[in-house]
Short mmCIF file of C-alpha atoms in Angstrom, two decimals:
data_model
loop_
_atom_site.label_atom_id
_atom_site.label_comp_id
_atom_site.label_asym_id
_atom_site.label_seq_id
_atom_site.Cartn_x
_atom_site.Cartn_y
_atom_site.Cartn_z
CA MET A 1 0.03 0.21 0.09
CA LEU A 2 1.48 3.33 -1.02
CA GLU A 3 0.27 6.25 1.39
CA LEU A 4 0.12 9.49 -0.71
CA GLU A 5 -0.48 11.85 2.17
CA SER A 6 -0.81 11.58 5.82
CA VAL A 7 -4.25 10.47 7.03
CA PRO A 8 -5.88 12.77 9.90
CA GLU A 9 -7.90 11.13 12.42
CA LEU A 10 -11.17 10.35 11.06
CA ASP A 11 -14.55 10.75 12.65
CA ARG A 12 -16.75 7.63 12.47
CA PRO A 13 -15.53 6.69 9.04
CA VAL A 14 -17.80 4.54 6.90
CA LEU A 15 -16.58 2.81 3.89
CA VAL A 16 -18.14 2.59 0.51
CA ALA A 17 -16.50 0.41 -2.02
CA ALA A 18 -17.10 -1.00 -5.46
CA PHE A 19 -15.01 -2.84 -7.95
CA GLU A 20 -15.01 -2.74 -11.58
CA GLY A 21 -15.23 -6.20 -13.52
CA TRP A 22 -17.35 -9.39 -12.70
CA ASN A 23 -19.17 -7.42 -9.68
CA ASP A 24 -19.99 -4.11 -11.70
CA ALA A 25 -22.76 -4.84 -14.71
CA GLY A 26 -22.79 -1.72 -16.73
CA GLU A 27 -20.35 0.08 -14.35
CA ALA A 28 -23.19 0.91 -12.38
CA ALA A 29 -21.63 0.49 -8.76
CA SER A 30 -18.34 2.00 -9.71
CA GLY A 31 -20.24 4.85 -11.12
CA VAL A 32 -21.58 5.50 -7.55
CA ILE A 33 -17.90 5.71 -6.31
CA ASP A 34 -17.06 8.28 -9.12
CA HIS A 35 -19.98 10.15 -8.28
CA LEU A 36 -19.45 10.33 -4.73
CA ALA A 37 -15.90 11.47 -4.98
CA GLU A 38 -16.67 14.19 -7.31
CA SER A 39 -19.72 15.21 -5.46
CA TRP A 40 -17.99 15.42 -2.00
CA GLY A 41 -14.51 16.53 -3.07
CA ALA A 42 -12.74 13.51 -2.11
CA ARG A 43 -8.94 13.28 -1.92
CA GLN A 44 -6.83 10.14 -2.63
CA ILE A 45 -4.90 8.99 0.18
CA ALA A 46 -3.73 5.39 -0.88
CA GLU A 47 -3.46 3.15 -3.65
CA LEU A 48 -2.29 -0.71 -3.97
CA ASP A 49 1.01 -1.76 -5.85
CA PRO A 50 -0.44 -2.98 -8.95
CA ASP A 51 2.33 -5.50 -9.67
CA ASP A 52 1.23 -7.46 -6.74
CA TYR A 53 -2.41 -8.31 -7.79
CA TYR A 54 -2.91 -7.66 -11.74
CA ASP A 55 -1.75 -9.72 -14.62
CA PHE A 56 -1.35 -6.91 -17.24
CA GLN A 57 -1.88 -9.13 -20.37
CA VAL A 58 -5.43 -9.64 -18.71
CA THR A 59 -6.06 -6.12 -17.17
CA ARG A 60 -4.08 -4.00 -19.33
CA PRO A 61 -2.80 -0.36 -18.39
CA SER A 62 -3.80 2.58 -20.62
CA VAL A 63 -2.17 5.39 -22.10
CA ARG A 64 -3.48 8.79 -21.80
CA LEU A 65 -2.18 12.47 -22.98
CA ALA A 66 -1.17 14.76 -20.08
CA GLY A 67 -0.42 18.36 -19.63
CA ASP A 68 -1.25 20.13 -23.06
CA GLY A 69 -1.53 16.77 -24.68
CA ASP A 70 2.03 16.88 -25.64
CA ARG A 71 2.97 14.06 -23.11
CA ARG A 72 1.89 10.55 -22.93
CA GLU A 73 1.72 8.59 -19.33
CA ILE A 74 0.64 5.21 -18.38
CA VAL A 75 -2.23 4.48 -15.81
CA TRP A 76 -1.84 1.33 -14.20
CA PRO A 77 -4.87 -0.69 -13.17
CA THR A 78 -5.13 -0.63 -9.51
CA THR A 79 -7.26 0.07 -6.34
CA ARG A 80 -7.35 3.49 -4.79
CA ILE A 81 -8.78 4.76 -1.44
CA PHE A 82 -10.17 8.26 -1.05
CA THR A 83 -11.59 10.24 1.94
CA ALA A 84 -14.28 12.88 2.02
CA ARG A 85 -15.74 14.79 4.99
CA LEU A 86 -19.55 15.20 5.30
CA GLU A 87 -21.37 18.49 6.28
CA SER A 88 -22.51 16.44 9.34
CA GLY A 89 -18.63 16.10 10.26
CA ARG A 90 -18.56 12.43 9.53
CA ASP A 91 -16.03 10.91 7.42
CA VAL A 92 -16.61 8.62 4.53
CA VAL A 93 -13.82 6.28 3.00
CA LEU A 94 -14.44 5.62 -0.64
CA LEU A 95 -12.67 2.63 -2.28
CA HIS A 96 -12.50 2.19 -6.29
CA GLY A 97 -11.01 -0.86 -7.24
CA ILE A 98 -10.53 -3.25 -10.29
CA GLU A 99 -11.04 -6.81 -9.31
CA PRO A 100 -7.76 -8.34 -9.11
CA ASN A 101 -6.50 -11.42 -11.36
CA MET A 102 -4.49 -13.21 -8.71
CA ARG A 103 -3.81 -13.15 -4.63
CA TRP A 104 -7.11 -12.31 -3.67
CA ARG A 105 -6.73 -13.40 0.02
CA ALA A 106 -3.58 -11.08 0.25
CA PHE A 107 -5.29 -8.46 -1.40
CA CYS A 108 -8.23 -8.39 0.81
CA ARG A 109 -6.02 -8.55 3.93
CA GLU A 110 -3.98 -5.36 2.80
CA ILE A 111 -7.29 -3.53 2.21
CA THR A 112 -8.81 -4.57 5.53
CA ASP A 113 -5.69 -3.86 7.38
CA TYR A 114 -5.60 -0.43 5.97
CA LEU A 115 -9.35 0.00 6.67
CA VAL A 116 -8.31 -1.11 10.55
CA ARG A 117 -5.80 1.57 10.75
CA LEU A 118 -8.43 4.36 9.59
CA GLY A 119 -10.72 3.40 12.17
CA VAL A 120 -13.36 2.14 9.79
CA GLN A 121 -16.24 0.04 11.66
CA SER A 122 -18.72 -0.15 9.01
CA ALA A 123 -18.84 -0.70 5.15
CA VAL A 124 -21.49 -0.38 2.45
CA LEU A 125 -20.36 -2.66 -0.53
CA LEU A 126 -21.79 -2.01 -4.02
CA GLY A 127 -22.11 -4.49 -6.89
CA ALA A 128 -24.22 -4.73 -9.98
CA LEU A 129 -25.45 -7.77 -11.86
CA LEU A 130 -27.32 -8.91 -15.06
CA ALA A 131 -30.78 -9.50 -14.49
CA ASP A 132 -34.17 -10.29 -16.30
CA SER A 133 -35.30 -6.74 -15.26
CA PRO A 134 -36.97 -4.49 -17.77
CA HIS A 135 -35.28 -1.19 -18.35
CA THR A 136 -38.79 0.57 -18.00
CA ARG A 137 -39.25 -0.17 -14.55
CA PRO A 138 -37.34 1.02 -11.47
CA VAL A 139 -33.96 -0.73 -11.16
CA PRO A 140 -34.31 -3.46 -8.45
CA VAL A 141 -31.73 -2.87 -5.63
CA SER A 142 -31.29 -6.09 -3.61
CA GLY A 143 -29.28 -6.02 -0.14
CA SER A 144 -27.98 -8.09 2.70
CA ALA A 145 -26.31 -7.66 6.03
CA ALA A 146 -24.33 -10.25 8.07
CA ASP A 147 -25.61 -8.58 11.38
CA LEU A 148 -29.36 -9.66 11.42
CA GLY A 149 -30.44 -6.79 13.60
CA LEU A 150 -28.87 -4.30 11.19
CA GLY A 151 -30.71 -6.06 8.27
CA GLU A 152 -33.94 -5.95 9.99
CA THR A 153 -33.47 -2.10 10.81
CA LEU A 154 -32.65 -1.58 7.13
CA ALA A 155 -35.28 -3.76 5.79
CA LEU A 156 -32.72 -6.24 4.26
CA GLU A 157 -33.18 -10.00 3.83
CA PRO A 158 -30.26 -12.20 4.93
CA SER A 159 -28.34 -13.45 1.79
CA ARG A 160 -29.23 -17.06 0.85
CA TYR A 161 -27.07 -17.21 -2.08
CA GLU A 162 -24.58 -19.82 -2.62
CA GLY A 163 -22.35 -20.23 -5.69
CA PRO A 164 -19.33 -18.39 -7.39
CA THR A 165 -18.40 -15.03 -5.73
CA GLY A 166 -16.36 -12.11 -6.62
CA ILE A 167 -13.91 -9.75 -4.87
CA LEU A 168 -16.79 -8.19 -3.29
CA GLY A 169 -17.89 -11.27 -1.49
CA VAL A 170 -14.28 -12.09 -0.33
CA LEU A 171 -13.77 -8.55 1.00
CA GLN A 172 -17.16 -8.76 2.75
CA ASP A 173 -16.09 -11.93 4.45
CA GLY A 174 -12.79 -10.34 5.54
CA CYS A 175 -14.70 -7.27 7.02
CA ASP A 176 -16.93 -9.47 8.96
CA GLY A 177 -14.20 -11.36 10.47
CA LEU A 178 -12.61 -8.16 11.73
CA GLY A 179 -16.02 -6.96 13.18
CA ILE A 180 -16.49 -4.31 10.44
CA THR A 181 -20.31 -4.33 10.17
CA THR A 182 -21.13 -4.69 6.34
CA VAL A 183 -23.89 -4.09 4.28
CA SER A 184 -23.99 -5.15 0.51
CA LEU A 185 -26.33 -3.65 -2.06
CA TRP A 186 -26.70 -5.10 -5.66
CA ALA A 187 -28.41 -3.44 -8.56
CA GLN A 188 -30.00 -5.42 -11.32
CA VAL A 189 -29.12 -4.12 -14.68
CA PRO A 190 -31.18 -5.33 -17.70
CA HIS A 191 -28.99 -8.05 -19.37
CA TYR A 192 -30.13 -6.85 -23.04
CA VAL A 193 -28.56 -3.46 -22.36
CA SER A 194 -25.45 -4.47 -20.24
CA SER A 195 -23.19 -1.93 -21.99
CA PRO A 196 -21.81 0.88 -19.60
CA PRO A 197 -22.63 3.31 -18.58
CA SER A 198 -25.88 2.26 -16.77
CA PRO A 199 -27.00 5.68 -15.07
CA LYS A 200 -30.53 4.45 -14.05
CA ALA A 201 -28.79 1.64 -12.00
CA THR A 202 -26.41 3.91 -10.68
CA LEU A 203 -29.01 6.34 -9.41
CA ALA A 204 -30.83 3.37 -7.85
CA LEU A 205 -27.88 2.27 -5.74
CA LEU A 206 -27.08 6.15 -4.98
CA ARG A 207 -30.47 6.40 -3.53
CA ARG A 208 -29.97 3.33 -1.30
CA VAL A 209 -26.43 4.84 0.02
CA GLU A 210 -28.34 7.85 0.74
CA ASP A 211 -30.76 5.94 2.96
CA ILE A 212 -28.02 3.83 4.75
CA LEU A 213 -25.80 6.49 5.59
CA ASP A 214 -28.58 9.10 6.44
CA VAL A 215 -27.18 11.92 3.93
CA THR A 216 -28.35 13.81 0.96
CA VAL A 217 -26.21 13.20 -2.30
CA PRO A 218 -26.31 16.11 -5.08
CA LEU A 219 -27.58 14.08 -8.05
CA GLY A 220 -26.35 16.48 -10.73
CA GLU A 221 -27.05 15.09 -14.17
CA LEU A 222 -27.66 11.67 -13.10
CA PRO A 223 -31.47 12.03 -13.37
CA GLU A 224 -31.43 13.62 -16.76
CA GLN A 225 -28.88 11.03 -17.94
CA SER A 226 -31.11 8.32 -16.53
CA ARG A 227 -34.17 9.61 -18.50
CA ALA A 228 -31.94 9.83 -21.68
CA TRP A 229 -30.64 6.34 -21.11
CA GLU A 230 -34.33 4.71 -21.00
CA GLU A 231 -35.54 6.76 -23.92
CA GLY A 232 -32.44 5.61 -26.03
CA VAL A 233 -33.28 2.15 -25.11
CA ASN A 234 -36.93 2.46 -26.24
CA GLU A 235 -35.89 3.86 -29.36
CA LEU A 236 -33.70 0.51 -30.14
CA ALA A 237 -36.33 -1.75 -28.76
CA GLU A 238 -39.02 -0.10 -31.02
CA GLN A 239 -36.81 -0.98 -34.13
CA ASP A 240 -36.75 -4.81 -33.26
CA THR A 241 -39.98 -6.43 -32.41
CA GLU A 242 -38.41 -9.42 -30.87
CA VAL A 243 -36.91 -7.27 -28.32
CA ALA A 244 -40.03 -5.11 -27.98
CA ASP A 245 -42.03 -8.21 -27.06
CA TYR A 246 -39.36 -9.43 -24.81
CA VAL A 247 -39.58 -6.32 -22.97
CA ARG A 248 -43.14 -6.48 -22.82
CA THR A 249 -43.01 -9.82 -21.23
CA LEU A 250 -40.54 -8.73 -18.46
CA GLU A 251 -42.76 -5.76 -17.80
CA GLU A 252 -45.79 -8.15 -17.27
CA GLN A 253 -43.85 -10.58 -14.92
CA LYS A 254 -42.68 -7.73 -13.12
CA ASP A 255 -45.82 -5.93 -12.54
CA ALA A 256 -47.51 -9.31 -11.54
CA ALA A 257 -44.69 -10.01 -9.01
CA GLU A 258 -45.03 -6.42 -7.32
CA LEU A 259 -48.66 -5.84 -7.50
CA PRO A 260 -49.31 -6.78 -4.03
CA GLU A 261 -46.66 -4.37 -2.72
CA ALA A 262 -47.99 -1.45 -4.73
CA SER A 263 -50.19 -0.44 -1.96
CA GLY A 264 -51.08 3.25 -1.35
CA GLU A 265 -49.42 2.60 2.32
CA SER A 266 -45.92 1.49 0.46
CA ILE A 267 -46.03 4.46 -1.78
CA ALA A 268 -46.84 6.84 0.91
CA ARG A 269 -43.99 5.42 3.01
CA GLU A 270 -41.47 6.07 -0.04
CA PHE A 271 -42.78 9.57 -0.57
CA GLU A 272 -42.41 10.48 2.86
CA ARG A 273 -38.61 9.11 2.99
CA TYR A 274 -37.86 11.07 -0.36
CA LEU A 275 -39.17 14.49 1.30
CA ARG A 276 -37.35 13.68 4.69
CA ARG A 277 -34.17 12.93 2.84
CA ARG A 278 -34.27 16.46 1.01
CA GLY A 279 -35.37 18.33 4.06
CA MET A 280 -39.08 18.84 3.38
CA GLU A 281 -41.80 17.61 6.09
CA PRO A 282 -44.23 15.13 4.70
CA PRO A 283 -47.83 16.41 4.78
CA VAL A 284 -50.03 15.46 7.73
#
């Protein structure tokens, strides 16, 4: 781990992390970290040595023009850590990584050791997966928490998943083993429009992060980008009858599955939560 600057004592720091690659359909999760870092003016404090964890024939470095465009420099694939201080005075640690090609256990140990040094006691881990989800409906965000009490408080179901996992799952296991309370959130990106970016999924994850951290994040251009993305997919679907029929089938399945939950009471709860998040009192 290369420390770029001395790190001040942090106030109740919480980690928000995402990794590019297998865990990041449509780059929806890593897009949240990019958005938070820009919105909160985060500064980089550390990065991992890429030689230890990446196969550069698989995850290649890139070349970019620097200065006035007269100098070329290599950007190495790696994992970087940032900090930002919220208006409340609390600190957030942001981790933007690339899923490593090797030595996953050492990779996660290095990260968790550093988190302990920073005093991180809780973490929000973000991922995105491809799913049979229609692009015309709200992006589903599923979540889980290792702590059952916290899961109940946040209305998250315990994870019942068994099968292959990515670096996000390994990091969550490492955090849990050190007593760092973790919450995992996954956005379901429509598999038929998996190419990045996926601003609608990024926006859905960002709103769940707002809920968990109890903060209001400037959304910037994300809502407009989300609408433009959906309109663009609509236009593509209209040009292919098979795709259009498939989307309608997904819509019918989605609506039928969620109909019992679409009660006036649940809609009112969501509306009240939205108003409180933005400093407005819900009507009595």
